[in-house]
Amino acid sequence: MTTSDKASEKKPGEQGRRAPAGAAVLREDVTEAIRSAVFEELAAVGYARMSIEGIARRAGVGKTAVYRRWRSKLHLVLDLVSAIAVQGLPTPDTGSLEGDLRLLYEVTSRALRHPVASQVIPDLMAEAARNPDIDAALRKALREGQHGVASGIVAQATARGELRPGLDEELALDLMSGPLYWRAVVVRGGLPKGYVERLAAATGAALKAL
């Protein structure tokens, strides 16, 4: 463990003195532990009740380790939400439009059903109504993450001759992403049997009609 991280990351709850900016050598495993702790803490208590103390305790580090990386819980959450947009989802390539959509929906629905995601996303959406910074970051993460995948699916289907060139990609994104997020995030309670297959077929037909 580096000298700069030693005092703060070995003793949970110990505040210590913050090192000067740029002086700390930050351990990536500690950073990842804090990020994981944030998602768990969000799922457990929600954004409003989440605290740096709780995050540090859950990650097994001192508060200084958190503050050395992020100035506040807002900056921490904004950083994590923004990272979602960068990571995104891999673009399916099954050889057909309907197959690509079905695989996209299967992967996305599994992610949205995860206990942490199913609690964190609705909570952040509620918080976004009160906090414009979270609202902007959440919109960016959810929209850009899906937009890259949607563009890839449309491009592949166009190259195969399944979709006409020059269709409205924004409308295509709405058609591809809207129904699943509505069911998983708003309606909740799980998806009916065969829903993913029916949704993929219906969305594929809608895209071909654009």
C-alpha positions as protocol buffer text, in pm:
chain_id: "A"
residue {
  index: 1
  type: MET
  ca { x: 0 y: 0 z: 0 }
}
residue {
  index: 2
  type: THR
  ca { x: 130 y: 344 z: -85 }
}
residue {
  index: 3
  type: THR
  ca { x: 219 y: 595 z: 186 }
}
residue {
  index: 4
  type: SER
  ca { x: -56 y: 834 z: 75 }
}
residue {
  index: 5
  type: ASP
  ca { x: -330 y: 571 z: 93 }
}
residue {
  index: 6
  type: LYS
  ca { x: -203 y: 390 z: 400 }
}
residue {
  index: 7
  type: ALA
  ca { x: -358 y: 605 z: 670 }
}
residue {
  index: 8
  type: SER
  ca { x: -697 y: 647 z: 507 }
}
residue {
  index: 9
  type: GLU
  ca { x: -760 y: 310 z: 347 }
}
residue {
  index: 10
  type: LYS
  ca { x: -644 y: 82 z: 624 }
}
residue {
  index: 11
  type: LYS
  ca { x: -856 y: 224 z: 906 }
}
residue {
  index: 12
  type: PRO
  ca { x: -1228 y: 266 z: 838 }
}
residue {
  index: 13
  type: GLY
  ca { x: -1375 y: 577 z: 997 }
}
residue {
  index: 14
  type: GLU
  ca { x: -1041 y: 752 z: 1046 }
}
residue {
  index: 15
  type: GLN
  ca { x: -1051 y: 1098 z: 888 }
}
residue {
  index: 16
  type: GLY
  ca { x: -684 y: 1196 z: 883 }
}
residue {
  index: 17
  type: ARG
  ca { x: -548 y: 1493 z: 697 }
}
residue {
  index: 18
  type: ARG
  ca { x: -620 y: 1519 z: 326 }
}
residue {
  index: 19
  type: ALA
  ca { x: -312 y: 1502 z: 106 }
}
residue {
  index: 20
  type: PRO
  ca { x: -241 y: 1793 z: -132 }
}
residue {
  index: 21
  type: ALA
  ca { x: -404 y: 1763 z: -473 }
}
residue {
  index: 22
  type: GLY
  ca { x: -194 y: 1553 z: -709 }
}
residue {
  index: 23
  type: ALA
  ca { x: 23 y: 1413 z: -428 }
}
residue {
  index: 24
  type: ALA
  ca { x: -168 y: 1091 z: -366 }
}
residue {
  index: 25
  type: VAL
  ca { x: -96 y: 767 z: -549 }
}
residue {
  index: 26
  type: LEU
  ca { x: -440 y: 611 z: -572 }
}
residue {
  index: 27
  type: ARG
  ca { x: -481 y: 235 z: -571 }
}
residue {
  index: 28
  type: GLU
  ca { x: -721 y: 115 z: -838 }
}
residue {
  index: 29
  type: ASP
  ca { x: -848 y: -176 z: -628 }
}
residue {
  index: 30
  type: VAL
  ca { x: -946 y: 67 z: -353 }
}
residue {
  index: 31
  type: THR
  ca { x: -1118 y: 294 z: -606 }
}
residue {
  index: 32
  type: GLU
  ca { x: -1318 y: -1 z: -740 }
}
residue {
  index: 33
  type: ALA
  ca { x: -1412 y: -107 z: -386 }
}
residue {
  index: 34
  type: ILE
  ca { x: -1550 y: 241 z: -323 }
}
residue {
  index: 35
  type: ARG
  ca { x: -1745 y: 240 z: -650 }
}
residue {
  index: 36
  type: SER
  ca { x: -1901 y: -95 z: -565 }
}
residue {
  index: 37
  type: ALA
  ca { x: -1986 y: 32 z: -219 }
}
residue {
  index: 38
  type: VAL
  ca { x: -2166 y: 333 z: -368 }
}
residue {
  index: 39
  type: PHE
  ca { x: -2403 y: 113 z: -570 }
}
residue {
  index: 40
  type: GLU
  ca { x: -2468 y: -107 z: -267 }
}
residue {
  index: 41
  type: GLU
  ca { x: -2528 y: 194 z: -43 }
}
residue {
  index: 42
  type: LEU
  ca { x: -2761 y: 352 z: -298 }
}
residue {
  index: 43
  type: ALA
  ca { x: -2962 y: 32 z: -316 }
}
residue {
  index: 44
  type: ALA
  ca { x: -2973 y: 4 z: 62 }
}
residue {
  index: 45
  type: VAL
  ca { x: -3059 y: 359 z: 172 }
}
residue {
  index: 46
  type: GLY
  ca { x: -3112 y: 572 z: -141 }
}
residue {
  index: 47
  type: TYR
  ca { x: -2931 y: 887 z: -251 }
}
residue {
  index: 48
  type: ALA
  ca { x: -3083 y: 1122 z: 6 }
}
residue {
  index: 49
  type: ARG
  ca { x: -2968 y: 911 z: 304 }
}
residue {
  index: 50
  type: MET
  ca { x: -2641 y: 798 z: 151 }
}
residue {
  index: 51
  type: SER
  ca { x: -2331 y: 934 z: 324 }
}
residue {
  index: 52
  type: ILE
  ca { x: -1956 y: 930 z: 272 }
}
residue {
  index: 53
  type: GLU
  ca { x: -1927 y: 761 z: 613 }
}
residue {
  index: 54
  type: GLY
  ca { x: -2158 y: 480 z: 504 }
}
residue {
  index: 55
  type: ILE
  ca { x: -1975 y: 435 z: 174 }
}
residue {
  index: 56
  type: ALA
  ca { x: -1636 y: 423 z: 345 }
}
residue {
  index: 57
  type: ARG
  ca { x: -1760 y: 174 z: 604 }
}
residue {
  index: 58
  type: ARG
  ca { x: -1907 y: -52 z: 336 }
}
residue {
  index: 59
  type: ALA
  ca { x: -1587 y: -33 z: 127 }
}
residue {
  index: 60
  type: GLY
  ca { x: -1366 y: -99 z: 429 }
}
residue {
  index: 61
  type: VAL
  ca { x: -1167 y: 222 z: 393 }
}
residue {
  index: 62
  type: GLY
  ca { x: -1136 y: 555 z: 572 }
}
residue {
  index: 63
  type: LYS
  ca { x: -1336 y: 862 z: 473 }
}
residue {
  index: 64
  type: THR
  ca { x: -1016 y: 1029 z: 355 }
}
residue {
  index: 65
  type: ALA
  ca { x: -980 y: 762 z: 86 }
}
residue {
  index: 66
  type: VAL
  ca { x: -1318 y: 864 z: -56 }
}
residue {
  index: 67
  type: TYR
  ca { x: -1256 y: 1238 z: -30 }
}
residue {
  index: 68
  type: ARG
  ca { x: -917 y: 1197 z: -196 }
}
residue {
  index: 69
  type: ARG
  ca { x: -1101 y: 1077 z: -507 }
}
residue {
  index: 70
  type: TRP
  ca { x: -1429 y: 1272 z: -496 }
}
residue {
  index: 71
  type: ARG
  ca { x: -1521 y: 1603 z: -331 }
}
residue {
  index: 72
  type: SER
  ca { x: -1870 y: 1497 z: -227 }
}
residue {
  index: 73
  type: LYS
  ca { x: -2129 y: 1224 z: -265 }
}
residue {
  index: 74
  type: LEU
  ca { x: -2280 y: 1422 z: -554 }
}
residue {
  index: 75
  type: HIS
  ca { x: -1952 y: 1422 z: -748 }
}
residue {
  index: 76
  type: LEU
  ca { x: -1909 y: 1053 z: -669 }
}
residue {
  index: 77
  type: VAL
  ca { x: -2251 y: 958 z: -803 }
}
residue {
  index: 78
  type: LEU
  ca { x: -2214 y: 1185 z: -1109 }
}
residue {
  index: 79
  type: ASP
  ca { x: -1883 y: 1018 z: -1190 }
}
residue {
  index: 80
  type: LEU
  ca { x: -2031 y: 669 z: -1166 }
}
residue {
  index: 81
  type: VAL
  ca { x: -2340 y: 756 z: -1369 }
}
residue {
  index: 82
  type: SER
  ca { x: -2125 y: 919 z: -1639 }
}
residue {
  index: 83
  type: ALA
  ca { x: -1906 y: 609 z: -1654 }
}
residue {
  index: 84
  type: ILE
  ca { x: -2210 y: 403 z: -1752 }
}
residue {
  index: 85
  type: ALA
  ca { x: -2238 y: 605 z: -2073 }
}
residue {
  index: 86
  type: VAL
  ca { x: -1875 y: 536 z: -2159 }
}
residue {
  index: 87
  type: GLN
  ca { x: -1897 y: 162 z: -2097 }
}
residue {
  index: 88
  type: GLY
  ca { x: -2229 y: 109 z: -2271 }
}
residue {
  index: 89
  type: LEU
  ca { x: -2341 y: -231 z: -2400 }
}
residue {
  index: 90
  type: PRO
  ca { x: -2176 y: -435 z: -2676 }
}
residue {
  index: 91
  type: THR
  ca { x: -2357 y: -411 z: -3010 }
}
residue {
  index: 92
  type: PRO
  ca { x: -2517 y: -749 z: -3089 }
}
residue {
  index: 93
  type: ASP
  ca { x: -2430 y: -904 z: -3424 }
}
residue {
  index: 94
  type: THR
  ca { x: -2642 y: -1215 z: -3477 }
}
residue {
  index: 95
  type: GLY
  ca { x: -2690 y: -1176 z: -3852 }
}
residue {
  index: 96
  type: SER
  ca { x: -3047 y: -1045 z: -3842 }
}
residue {
  index: 97
  type: LEU
  ca { x: -3228 y: -738 z: -3713 }
}
residue {
  index: 98
  type: GLU
  ca { x: -3473 y: -935 z: -3502 }
}
residue {
  index: 99
  type: GLY
  ca { x: -3193 y: -1148 z: -3359 }
}
residue {
  index: 100
  type: ASP
  ca { x: -2991 y: -839 z: -3267 }
}
residue {
  index: 101
  type: LEU
  ca { x: -3293 y: -682 z: -3098 }
}
residue {
  index: 102
  type: ARG
  ca { x: -3375 y: -1001 z: -2908 }
}
residue {
  index: 103
  type: LEU
  ca { x: -3018 y: -1030 z: -2775 }
}
residue {
  index: 104
  type: LEU
  ca { x: -3013 y: -660 z: -2682 }
}
residue {
  index: 105
  type: TYR
  ca { x: -3338 y: -698 z: -2490 }
}
residue {
  index: 106
  type: GLU
  ca { x: -3222 y: -1014 z: -2314 }
}
residue {
  index: 107
  type: VAL
  ca { x: -2899 y: -851 z: -2193 }
}
residue {
  index: 108
  type: THR
  ca { x: -3068 y: -524 z: -2097 }
}
residue {
  index: 109
  type: SER
  ca { x: -3358 y: -689 z: -1915 }
}
residue {
  index: 110
  type: ARG
  ca { x: -3118 y: -904 z: -1711 }
}
residue {
  index: 111
  type: ALA
  ca { x: -2920 y: -593 z: -1615 }
}
residue {
  index: 112
  type: LEU
  ca { x: -3235 y: -402 z: -1518 }
}
residue {
  index: 113
  type: ARG
  ca { x: -3362 y: -694 z: -1311 }
}
residue {
  index: 114
  type: HIS
  ca { x: -3046 y: -698 z: -1101 }
}
residue {
  index: 115
  type: PRO
  ca { x: -3146 y: -616 z: -741 }
}
residue {
  index: 116
  type: VAL
  ca { x: -2905 y: -322 z: -722 }
}
residue {
  index: 117
  type: ALA
  ca { x: -3003 y: -171 z: -1058 }
}
residue {
  index: 118
  type: SER
  ca { x: -3375 y: -219 z: -994 }
}
residue {
  index: 119
  type: GLN
  ca { x: -3346 y: -8 z: -679 }
}
residue {
  index: 120
  type: VAL
  ca { x: -3077 y: 242 z: -780 }
}
residue {
  index: 121
  type: ILE
  ca { x: -3219 y: 357 z: -1115 }
}
residue {
  index: 122
  type: PRO
  ca { x: -3569 y: 452 z: -989 }
}
residue {
  index: 123
  type: ASP
  ca { x: -3413 y: 628 z: -688 }
}
residue {
  index: 124
  type: LEU
  ca { x: -3177 y: 831 z: -908 }
}
residue {
  index: 125
  type: MET
  ca { x: -3463 y: 919 z: -1142 }
}
residue {
  index: 126
  type: ALA
  ca { x: -3659 y: 1053 z: -847 }
}
residue {
  index: 127
  type: GLU
  ca { x: -3355 y: 1247 z: -727 }
}
residue {
  index: 128
  type: ALA
  ca { x: -3300 y: 1383 z: -1080 }
}
residue {
  index: 129
  type: ALA
  ca { x: -3633 y: 1566 z: -1056 }
}
residue {
  index: 130
  type: ARG
  ca { x: -3482 y: 1771 z: -770 }
}
residue {
  index: 131
  type: ASN
  ca { x: -3119 y: 1791 z: -880 }
}
residue {
  index: 132
  type: PRO
  ca { x: -3035 y: 1925 z: -1229 }
}
residue {
  index: 133
  type: ASP
  ca { x: -2678 y: 1790 z: -1213 }
}
residue {
  index: 134
  type: ILE
  ca { x: -2796 y: 1434 z: -1152 }
}
residue {
  index: 135
  type: ASP
  ca { x: -3070 y: 1483 z: -1413 }
}
residue {
  index: 136
  type: ALA
  ca { x: -2815 y: 1581 z: -1680 }
}
residue {
  index: 137
  type: ALA
  ca { x: -2575 y: 1299 z: -1591 }
}
residue {
  index: 138
  type: LEU
  ca { x: -2850 y: 1037 z: -1581 }
}
residue {
  index: 139
  type: ARG
  ca { x: -2992 y: 1146 z: -1915 }
}
residue {
  index: 140
  type: LYS
  ca { x: -2645 y: 1137 z: -2068 }
}
residue {
  index: 141
  type: ALA
  ca { x: -2566 y: 793 z: -1927 }
}
residue {
  index: 142
  type: LEU
  ca { x: -2892 y: 626 z: -2022 }
}
residue {
  index: 143
  type: ARG
  ca { x: -2931 y: 791 z: -2361 }
}
residue {
  index: 144
  type: GLU
  ca { x: -2572 y: 778 z: -2485 }
}
residue {
  index: 145
  type: GLY
  ca { x: -2525 y: 423 z: -2361 }
}
residue {
  index: 146
  type: GLN
  ca { x: -2826 y: 307 z: -2562 }
}
residue {
  index: 147
  type: HIS
  ca { x: -2764 y: 538 z: -2858 }
}
residue {
  index: 148
  type: GLY
  ca { x: -2432 y: 376 z: -2948 }
}
residue {
  index: 149
  type: VAL
  ca { x: -2586 y: 29 z: -2947 }
}
residue {
  index: 150
  type: ALA
  ca { x: -2895 y: 140 z: -3141 }
}
residue {
  index: 151
  type: SER
  ca { x: -2682 y: 309 z: -3406 }
}
residue {
  index: 152
  type: GLY
  ca { x: -2477 y: -9 z: -3446 }
}
residue {
  index: 153
  type: ILE
  ca { x: -2785 y: -227 z: -3483 }
}
residue {
  index: 154
  type: VAL
  ca { x: -2937 y: 12 z: -3738 }
}
residue {
  index: 155
  type: ALA
  ca { x: -2610 y: 31 z: -3934 }
}
residue {
  index: 156
  type: GLN
  ca { x: -2579 y: -349 z: -3949 }
}
residue {
  index: 157
  type: ALA
  ca { x: -2941 y: -395 z: -4052 }
}
residue {
  index: 158
  type: THR
  ca { x: -2904 y: -126 z: -4320 }
}
residue {
  index: 159
  type: ALA
  ca { x: -2592 y: -295 z: -4458 }
}
residue {
  index: 160
  type: ARG
  ca { x: -2784 y: -626 z: -4478 }
}
residue {
  index: 161
  type: GLY
  ca { x: -3069 y: -454 z: -4662 }
}
residue {
  index: 162
  type: GLU
  ca { x: -3320 y: -504 z: -4380 }
}
residue {
  index: 163
  type: LEU
  ca { x: -3366 y: -130 z: -4320 }
}
residue {
  index: 164
  type: ARG
  ca { x: -3372 y: 156 z: -4565 }
}
residue {
  index: 165
  type: PRO
  ca { x: -3076 y: 396 z: -4564 }
}
residue {
  index: 166
  type: GLY
  ca { x: -3127 y: 732 z: -4395 }
}
residue {
  index: 167
  type: LEU
  ca { x: -3405 y: 638 z: -4153 }
}
residue {
  index: 168
  type: ASP
  ca { x: -3463 y: 857 z: -3847 }
}
residue {
  index: 169
  type: GLU
  ca { x: -3216 y: 720 z: -3588 }
}
residue {
  index: 170
  type: GLU
  ca { x: -3366 y: 922 z: -3302 }
}
residue {
  index: 171
  type: LEU
  ca { x: -3706 y: 769 z: -3367 }
}
residue {
  index: 172
  type: ALA
  ca { x: -3541 y: 429 z: -3405 }
}
residue {
  index: 173
  type: LEU
  ca { x: -3379 y: 473 z: -3063 }
}
residue {
  index: 174
  type: ASP
  ca { x: -3716 y: 557 z: -2907 }
}
residue {
  index: 175
  type: LEU
  ca { x: -3875 y: 248 z: -3063 }
}
residue {
  index: 176
  type: MET
  ca { x: -3589 y: 20 z: -2958 }
}
residue {
  index: 177
  type: SER
  ca { x: -3541 y: 140 z: -2600 }
}
residue {
  index: 178
  type: GLY
  ca { x: -3871 y: 285 z: -2484 }
}
residue {
  index: 179
  type: PRO
  ca { x: -4091 y: -24 z: -2431 }
}
residue {
  index: 180
  type: LEU
  ca { x: -3835 y: -225 z: -2234 }
}
residue {
  index: 181
  type: TYR
  ca { x: -3744 y: 61 z: -2001 }
}
residue {
  index: 182
  type: TRP
  ca { x: -4112 y: 131 z: -1948 }
}
residue {
  index: 183
  type: ARG
  ca { x: -4180 y: -228 z: -1845 }
}
residue {
  index: 184
  type: ALA
  ca { x: -3862 y: -277 z: -1641 }
}
residue {
  index: 185
  type: VAL
  ca { x: -3828 y: 61 z: -1469 }
}
residue {
  index: 186
  type: VAL
  ca { x: -4182 y: 205 z: -1451 }
}
residue {
  index: 187
  type: VAL
  ca { x: -4420 y: -93 z: -1452 }
}
residue {
  index: 188
  type: ARG
  ca { x: -4165 y: -328 z: -1289 }
}
residue {
  index: 189
  type: GLY
  ca { x: -4265 y: -666 z: -1150 }
}
residue {
  index: 190
  type: GLY
  ca { x: -4090 y: -875 z: -1415 }
}
residue {
  index: 191
  type: LEU
  ca { x: -4157 y: -943 z: -1782 }
}
residue {
  index: 192
  type: PRO
  ca { x: -4430 y: -1181 z: -1906 }
}
residue {
  index: 193
  type: LYS
  ca { x: -4314 y: -1507 z: -2062 }
}
residue {
  index: 194
  type: GLY
  ca { x: -4215 y: -1457 z: -2425 }
}
residue {
  index: 195
  type: TYR
  ca { x: -4224 y: -1078 z: -2393 }
}
residue {
  index: 196
  type: VAL
  ca { x: -3867 y: -1027 z: -2518 }
}
residue {
  index: 197
  type: GLU
  ca { x: -3930 y: -1234 z: -2832 }
}
residue {
  index: 198
  type: ARG
  ca { x: -4259 y: -1055 z: -2908 }
}
residue {
  index: 199
  type: LEU
  ca { x: -4102 y: -716 z: -2844 }
}
residue {
  index: 200
  type: ALA
  ca { x: -3809 y: -792 z: -3077 }
}
residue {
  index: 201
  type: ALA
  ca { x: -4045 y: -898 z: -3357 }
}
residue {
  index: 202
  type: ALA
  ca { x: -4273 y: -597 z: -3312 }
}
residue {
  index: 203
  type: THR
  ca { x: -3984 y: -350 z: -3293 }
}
residue {
  index: 204
  type: GLY
  ca { x: -3818 y: -502 z: -3598 }
}
residue {
  index: 205
  type: ALA
  ca { x: -4142 y: -462 z: -3793 }
}
residue {
  index: 206
  type: ALA
  ca { x: -4178 y: -101 z: -3675 }
}
residue {
  index: 207
  type: LEU
  ca { x: -3822 y: -15 z: -3777 }
}
residue {
  index: 208
  type: LYS
  ca { x: -3876 y: -163 z: -4123 }
}
residue {
  index: 209
  type: ALA
  ca { x: -4185 y: 59 z: -4161 }
}
residue {
  index: 210
  type: LEU
  ca { x: -3988 y: 382 z: -4098 }
}
